mmCIF file with all atom_site columns, C-alpha atoms in Angstrom:
data_model
loop_
_atom_site.group_PDB
_atom_site.id
_atom_site.type_symbol
_atom_site.label_atom_id
_atom_site.label_alt_id
_atom_site.label_comp_id
_atom_site.label_asym_id
_atom_site.label_entity_id
_atom_site.label_seq_id
_atom_site.pdbx_PDB_ins_code
_atom_site.Cartn_x
_atom_site.Cartn_y
_atom_site.Cartn_z
_atom_site.occupancy
_atom_site.B_iso_or_equiv
_atom_site.pdbx_formal_charge
_atom_site.auth_seq_id
_atom_site.auth_comp_id
_atom_site.auth_asym_id
_atom_site.auth_atom_id
_atom_site.pdbx_PDB_model_num
ATOM 1   C CA . MET A 1 1   ? 127.372 57.459 86.502  1.00 0.00 ? 17  MET A CA 1
ATOM 2   C CA . LEU A 1 2   ? 126.392 59.995 89.141  1.00 0.00 ? 18  LEU A CA 1
ATOM 3   C CA . ARG A 1 3   ? 126.087 58.721 92.676  1.00 0.00 ? 19  ARG A CA 1
ATOM 4   C CA . ALA A 1 4   ? 124.521 60.031 95.860  1.00 0.00 ? 20  ALA A CA 1
ATOM 5   C CA . VAL A 1 5   ? 124.952 59.010 99.465  1.00 0.00 ? 21  VAL A CA 1
ATOM 6   C CA . LEU A 1 6   ? 121.728 58.538 101.443 1.00 0.00 ? 22  LEU A CA 1
ATOM 7   C CA . SER A 1 7   ? 121.756 60.999 104.294 1.00 0.00 ? 23  SER A CA 1
ATOM 8   C CA . ARG A 1 8   ? 120.755 59.883 107.716 1.00 0.00 ? 24  ARG A CA 1
ATOM 9   C CA . ASP A 1 9   ? 119.381 61.964 110.490 1.00 0.00 ? 25  ASP A CA 1
ATOM 10  C CA . PRO A 1 10  ? 122.068 62.784 113.039 1.00 0.00 ? 26  PRO A CA 1
ATOM 11  C CA . ALA A 1 11  ? 119.654 61.810 115.856 1.00 0.00 ? 27  ALA A CA 1
ATOM 12  C CA . LEU A 1 12  ? 120.007 58.233 114.702 1.00 0.00 ? 28  LEU A CA 1
ATOM 13  C CA . TRP A 1 13  ? 122.893 56.145 116.002 1.00 0.00 ? 29  TRP A CA 1
ATOM 14  C CA . THR A 1 14  ? 124.844 54.151 113.395 1.00 0.00 ? 30  THR A CA 1
ATOM 15  C CA . PRO A 1 15  ? 127.244 51.958 115.387 1.00 0.00 ? 31  PRO A CA 1
ATOM 16  C CA . LEU A 1 16  ? 127.501 49.354 112.617 1.00 0.00 ? 32  LEU A CA 1
ATOM 17  C CA . GLY A 1 17  ? 128.057 51.718 109.641 1.00 0.00 ? 33  GLY A CA 1
ATOM 18  C CA . CYS A 1 18  ? 125.561 51.984 106.815 1.00 0.00 ? 34  CYS A CA 1
ATOM 19  C CA . ASP A 1 19  ? 124.931 50.219 103.528 1.00 0.00 ? 35  ASP A CA 1
ATOM 20  C CA . ALA A 1 20  ? 121.670 50.249 101.556 1.00 0.00 ? 36  ALA A CA 1
ATOM 21  C CA . VAL A 1 21  ? 119.604 47.676 99.657  1.00 0.00 ? 37  VAL A CA 1
ATOM 22  C CA . GLY A 1 22  ? 117.471 49.048 96.798  1.00 0.00 ? 38  GLY A CA 1
ATOM 23  C CA . VAL A 1 23  ? 114.521 47.532 94.988  1.00 0.00 ? 39  VAL A CA 1
ATOM 24  C CA . PRO A 1 24  ? 112.043 48.766 92.439  1.00 0.00 ? 40  PRO A CA 1
ATOM 25  C CA . GLU A 1 25  ? 109.072 50.640 93.937  1.00 0.00 ? 41  GLU A CA 1
ATOM 26  C CA . HIS A 1 26  ? 106.545 47.781 93.374  1.00 0.00 ? 42  HIS A CA 1
ATOM 27  C CA . TYR A 1 27  ? 108.790 45.524 95.521  1.00 0.00 ? 43  TYR A CA 1
ATOM 28  C CA . GLY A 1 28  ? 109.113 48.328 98.031  1.00 0.00 ? 44  GLY A CA 1
ATOM 29  C CA . LEU A 1 29  ? 105.394 48.622 98.626  1.00 0.00 ? 45  LEU A CA 1
ATOM 30  C CA . ARG A 1 30  ? 105.119 44.935 99.257  1.00 0.00 ? 46  ARG A CA 1
ATOM 31  C CA . LEU A 1 31  ? 108.152 44.877 101.532 1.00 0.00 ? 47  LEU A CA 1
ATOM 32  C CA . MET A 1 32  ? 106.807 47.701 103.677 1.00 0.00 ? 48  MET A CA 1
ATOM 33  C CA . ALA A 1 33  ? 103.620 45.790 104.152 1.00 0.00 ? 49  ALA A CA 1
ATOM 34  C CA . ARG A 1 34  ? 105.401 42.647 105.311 1.00 0.00 ? 50  ARG A CA 1
ATOM 35  C CA . LEU A 1 35  ? 108.433 43.814 107.293 1.00 0.00 ? 51  LEU A CA 1
ATOM 36  C CA . SER A 1 36  ? 107.723 43.981 111.065 1.00 0.00 ? 52  SER A CA 1
ATOM 37  C CA . ARG A 1 37  ? 110.621 46.393 111.844 1.00 0.00 ? 53  ARG A CA 1
ATOM 38  C CA . PRO A 1 38  ? 111.663 48.435 108.872 1.00 0.00 ? 54  PRO A CA 1
ATOM 39  C CA . GLY A 1 39  ? 114.414 51.007 109.537 1.00 0.00 ? 55  GLY A CA 1
ATOM 40  C CA . SER A 1 40  ? 114.972 54.126 107.506 1.00 0.00 ? 56  SER A CA 1
ATOM 41  C CA . VAL A 1 41  ? 113.459 53.786 104.068 1.00 0.00 ? 57  VAL A CA 1
ATOM 42  C CA . PHE A 1 42  ? 114.074 56.220 101.193 1.00 0.00 ? 58  PHE A CA 1
ATOM 43  C CA . ALA A 1 43  ? 112.061 56.500 97.969  1.00 0.00 ? 59  ALA A CA 1
ATOM 44  C CA . ASP A 1 44  ? 113.372 57.972 94.807  1.00 0.00 ? 60  ASP A CA 1
ATOM 45  C CA . THR A 1 45  ? 110.466 58.982 92.588  1.00 0.00 ? 61  THR A CA 1
ATOM 46  C CA . ASP A 1 46  ? 112.868 59.989 89.746  1.00 0.00 ? 62  ASP A CA 1
ATOM 47  C CA . THR A 1 47  ? 114.232 56.479 89.424  1.00 0.00 ? 63  THR A CA 1
ATOM 48  C CA . GLY A 1 48  ? 111.330 54.426 90.954  1.00 0.00 ? 64  GLY A CA 1
ATOM 49  C CA . TRP A 1 49  ? 113.663 52.754 93.531  1.00 0.00 ? 65  TRP A CA 1
ATOM 50  C CA . TRP A 1 50  ? 113.220 52.345 97.293  1.00 0.00 ? 66  TRP A CA 1
ATOM 51  C CA . TRP A 1 51  ? 116.218 52.020 99.579  1.00 0.00 ? 67  TRP A CA 1
ATOM 52  C CA . TRP A 1 52  ? 116.574 50.373 102.976 1.00 0.00 ? 68  TRP A CA 1
ATOM 53  C CA . ILE A 1 53  ? 119.431 51.216 105.341 1.00 0.00 ? 69  ILE A CA 1
ATOM 54  C CA . VAL A 1 54  ? 121.122 48.026 106.627 1.00 0.00 ? 70  VAL A CA 1
ATOM 55  C CA . PRO A 1 55  ? 124.304 47.565 108.753 1.00 0.00 ? 71  PRO A CA 1
ATOM 56  C CA . ALA A 1 56  ? 127.574 47.806 106.764 1.00 0.00 ? 72  ALA A CA 1
ATOM 57  C CA . GLY A 1 57  ? 128.661 44.318 105.547 1.00 0.00 ? 73  GLY A CA 1
ATOM 58  C CA . SER A 1 58  ? 125.118 42.933 105.138 1.00 0.00 ? 74  SER A CA 1
ATOM 59  C CA . ASP A 1 59  ? 126.233 41.462 101.833 1.00 0.00 ? 75  ASP A CA 1
ATOM 60  C CA . ARG A 1 60  ? 128.780 39.259 103.529 1.00 0.00 ? 76  ARG A CA 1
ATOM 61  C CA . ASP A 1 61  ? 127.974 35.601 102.717 1.00 0.00 ? 77  ASP A CA 1
ATOM 62  C CA . LEU A 1 62  ? 124.719 36.658 100.926 1.00 0.00 ? 78  LEU A CA 1
ATOM 63  C CA . ARG A 1 63  ? 124.036 37.010 97.241  1.00 0.00 ? 79  ARG A CA 1
ATOM 64  C CA . TRP A 1 64  ? 121.202 39.556 96.977  1.00 0.00 ? 80  TRP A CA 1
ATOM 65  C CA . PRO A 1 65  ? 118.945 38.444 94.094  1.00 0.00 ? 81  PRO A CA 1
ATOM 66  C CA . GLU A 1 66  ? 118.091 40.564 91.084  1.00 0.00 ? 82  GLU A CA 1
ATOM 67  C CA . PRO A 1 67  ? 116.559 43.066 90.828  1.00 0.00 ? 83  PRO A CA 1
ATOM 68  C CA . ALA A 1 68  ? 117.859 44.108 94.265  1.00 0.00 ? 84  ALA A CA 1
ATOM 69  C CA . HIS A 1 69  ? 120.892 46.373 94.321  1.00 0.00 ? 85  HIS A CA 1
ATOM 70  C CA . TYR A 1 70  ? 123.355 46.350 97.291  1.00 0.00 ? 86  TYR A CA 1
ATOM 71  C CA . ALA A 1 71  ? 125.026 49.745 97.803  1.00 0.00 ? 87  ALA A CA 1
ATOM 72  C CA . PRO A 1 72  ? 128.077 49.776 100.160 1.00 0.00 ? 88  PRO A CA 1
ATOM 73  C CA . GLY A 1 73  ? 128.320 52.998 102.135 1.00 0.00 ? 89  GLY A CA 1
ATOM 74  C CA . ALA A 1 74  ? 124.709 53.733 101.187 1.00 0.00 ? 90  ALA A CA 1
ATOM 75  C CA . CYS A 1 75  ? 126.091 55.202 97.982  1.00 0.00 ? 91  CYS A CA 1
ATOM 76  C CA . ILE A 1 76  ? 123.274 54.892 95.419  1.00 0.00 ? 92  ILE A CA 1
ATOM 77  C CA . PRO A 1 77  ? 122.758 55.925 91.829  1.00 0.00 ? 93  PRO A CA 1
ATOM 78  C CA . ALA A 1 78  ? 122.027 59.603 91.779  1.00 0.00 ? 94  ALA A CA 1
ATOM 79  C CA . GLY A 1 79  ? 118.481 60.799 92.087  1.00 0.00 ? 95  GLY A CA 1
ATOM 80  C CA . ARG A 1 80  ? 116.354 62.518 94.640  1.00 0.00 ? 96  ARG A CA 1
ATOM 81  C CA . PRO A 1 81  ? 115.695 60.058 97.405  1.00 0.00 ? 97  PRO A CA 1
ATOM 82  C CA . ARG A 1 82  ? 113.555 61.242 100.301 1.00 0.00 ? 98  ARG A CA 1
ATOM 83  C CA . LEU A 1 83  ? 112.963 59.610 103.666 1.00 0.00 ? 99  LEU A CA 1
ATOM 84  C CA . ILE A 1 84  ? 109.522 57.946 103.655 1.00 0.00 ? 100 ILE A CA 1
ATOM 85  C CA . HIS A 1 85  ? 109.815 55.863 106.767 1.00 0.00 ? 101 HIS A CA 1
ATOM 86  C CA . TRP A 1 86  ? 111.371 56.799 110.101 1.00 0.00 ? 102 TRP A CA 1
ATOM 87  C CA . PRO A 1 87  ? 112.455 53.798 112.170 1.00 0.00 ? 103 PRO A CA 1
ATOM 88  C CA . ASP A 1 88  ? 110.852 52.969 115.552 1.00 0.00 ? 104 ASP A CA 1
ATOM 89  C CA . ALA A 1 89  ? 114.322 52.352 117.070 1.00 0.00 ? 105 ALA A CA 1
ATOM 90  C CA . LYS A 1 90  ? 117.181 54.776 117.567 1.00 0.00 ? 106 LYS A CA 1
ATOM 91  C CA . VAL A 1 91  ? 119.114 53.128 114.791 1.00 0.00 ? 107 VAL A CA 1
ATOM 92  C CA . PRO A 1 92  ? 118.222 53.368 111.102 1.00 0.00 ? 108 PRO A CA 1
ATOM 93  C CA . TYR A 1 93  ? 118.679 49.681 110.277 1.00 0.00 ? 109 TYR A CA 1
ATOM 94  C CA . THR A 1 94  ? 116.266 47.255 108.749 1.00 0.00 ? 110 THR A CA 1
ATOM 95  C CA . PRO A 1 95  ? 117.243 43.748 109.870 1.00 0.00 ? 111 PRO A CA 1
ATOM 96  C CA . PRO A 1 96  ? 119.062 42.397 106.781 1.00 0.00 ? 112 PRO A CA 1
ATOM 97  C CA . ILE A 1 97  ? 118.173 38.676 107.040 1.00 0.00 ? 113 ILE A CA 1
ATOM 98  C CA . PRO A 1 98  ? 114.355 39.217 107.007 1.00 0.00 ? 114 PRO A CA 1
ATOM 99  C CA . LEU A 1 99  ? 114.771 41.755 104.268 1.00 0.00 ? 115 LEU A CA 1
ATOM 100 C CA . TYR A 1 100 ? 116.961 39.384 102.216 1.00 0.00 ? 116 TYR A CA 1
ATOM 101 C CA . LEU A 1 101 ? 114.470 36.441 102.644 1.00 0.00 ? 117 LEU A CA 1
ATOM 102 C CA . MET A 1 102 ? 111.554 38.598 101.593 1.00 0.00 ? 118 MET A CA 1
ATOM 103 C CA . ILE A 1 103 ? 113.337 39.988 98.565  1.00 0.00 ? 119 ILE A CA 1
ATOM 104 C CA . CYS A 1 104 ? 114.205 36.370 97.603  1.00 0.00 ? 120 CYS A CA 1
ATOM 105 C CA . GLN A 1 105 ? 110.522 35.416 97.955  1.00 0.00 ? 121 GLN A CA 1
ATOM 106 C CA . LEU A 1 106 ? 109.351 38.317 95.852  1.00 0.00 ? 122 LEU A CA 1
ATOM 107 C CA . ALA A 1 107 ? 112.022 37.717 93.186  1.00 0.00 ? 123 ALA A CA 1
ATOM 108 C CA . GLY A 1 108 ? 111.242 33.965 93.040  1.00 0.00 ? 124 GLY A CA 1
ATOM 109 C CA . ALA A 1 109 ? 114.875 33.270 94.031  1.00 0.00 ? 125 ALA A CA 1
ATOM 110 C CA . VAL A 1 110 ? 116.173 30.539 96.301  1.00 0.00 ? 126 VAL A CA 1
ATOM 111 C CA . PRO A 1 111 ? 118.230 32.071 99.208  1.00 0.00 ? 127 PRO A CA 1
ATOM 112 C CA . SER A 1 112 ? 121.856 31.536 98.384  1.00 0.00 ? 128 SER A CA 1
ATOM 113 C CA . TRP A 1 113 ? 124.206 31.357 101.375 1.00 0.00 ? 129 TRP A CA 1
ATOM 114 C CA . ALA A 1 114 ? 127.894 31.496 100.528 1.00 0.00 ? 130 ALA A CA 1
ATOM 115 C CA . GLN A 1 115 ? 129.935 28.520 101.668 1.00 0.00 ? 131 GLN A CA 1
ATOM 116 C CA . LEU A 1 116 ? 132.009 29.210 104.703 1.00 0.00 ? 132 LEU A CA 1
ATOM 117 C CA . GLY A 1 117 ? 135.530 27.937 105.059 1.00 0.00 ? 133 GLY A CA 1
#
């Protein structure tokens, strides 16, 4: 499978590394309307997926529900993603916990926190 890495603008600071969370476009539209501080968001009209930049390791202790796709290193299935939302902050991140909880709600999934220790 071909893969692409979402490019970030060099003007944005990424002190925490970059991963990405993708959802189908119909979820993306609803998430954009609900999130108070979305970071960089990319849309791929070829595949119908929207991708949010989150700090690296945002999958630690979380099980992202289907149909969401977690992409370490912001390495996504190949397509032609384009930036559709520029963040208000100087970092490209969408806060992962609110994003996770909203995706769970849209997917009808109960948030699943991994057991620690």
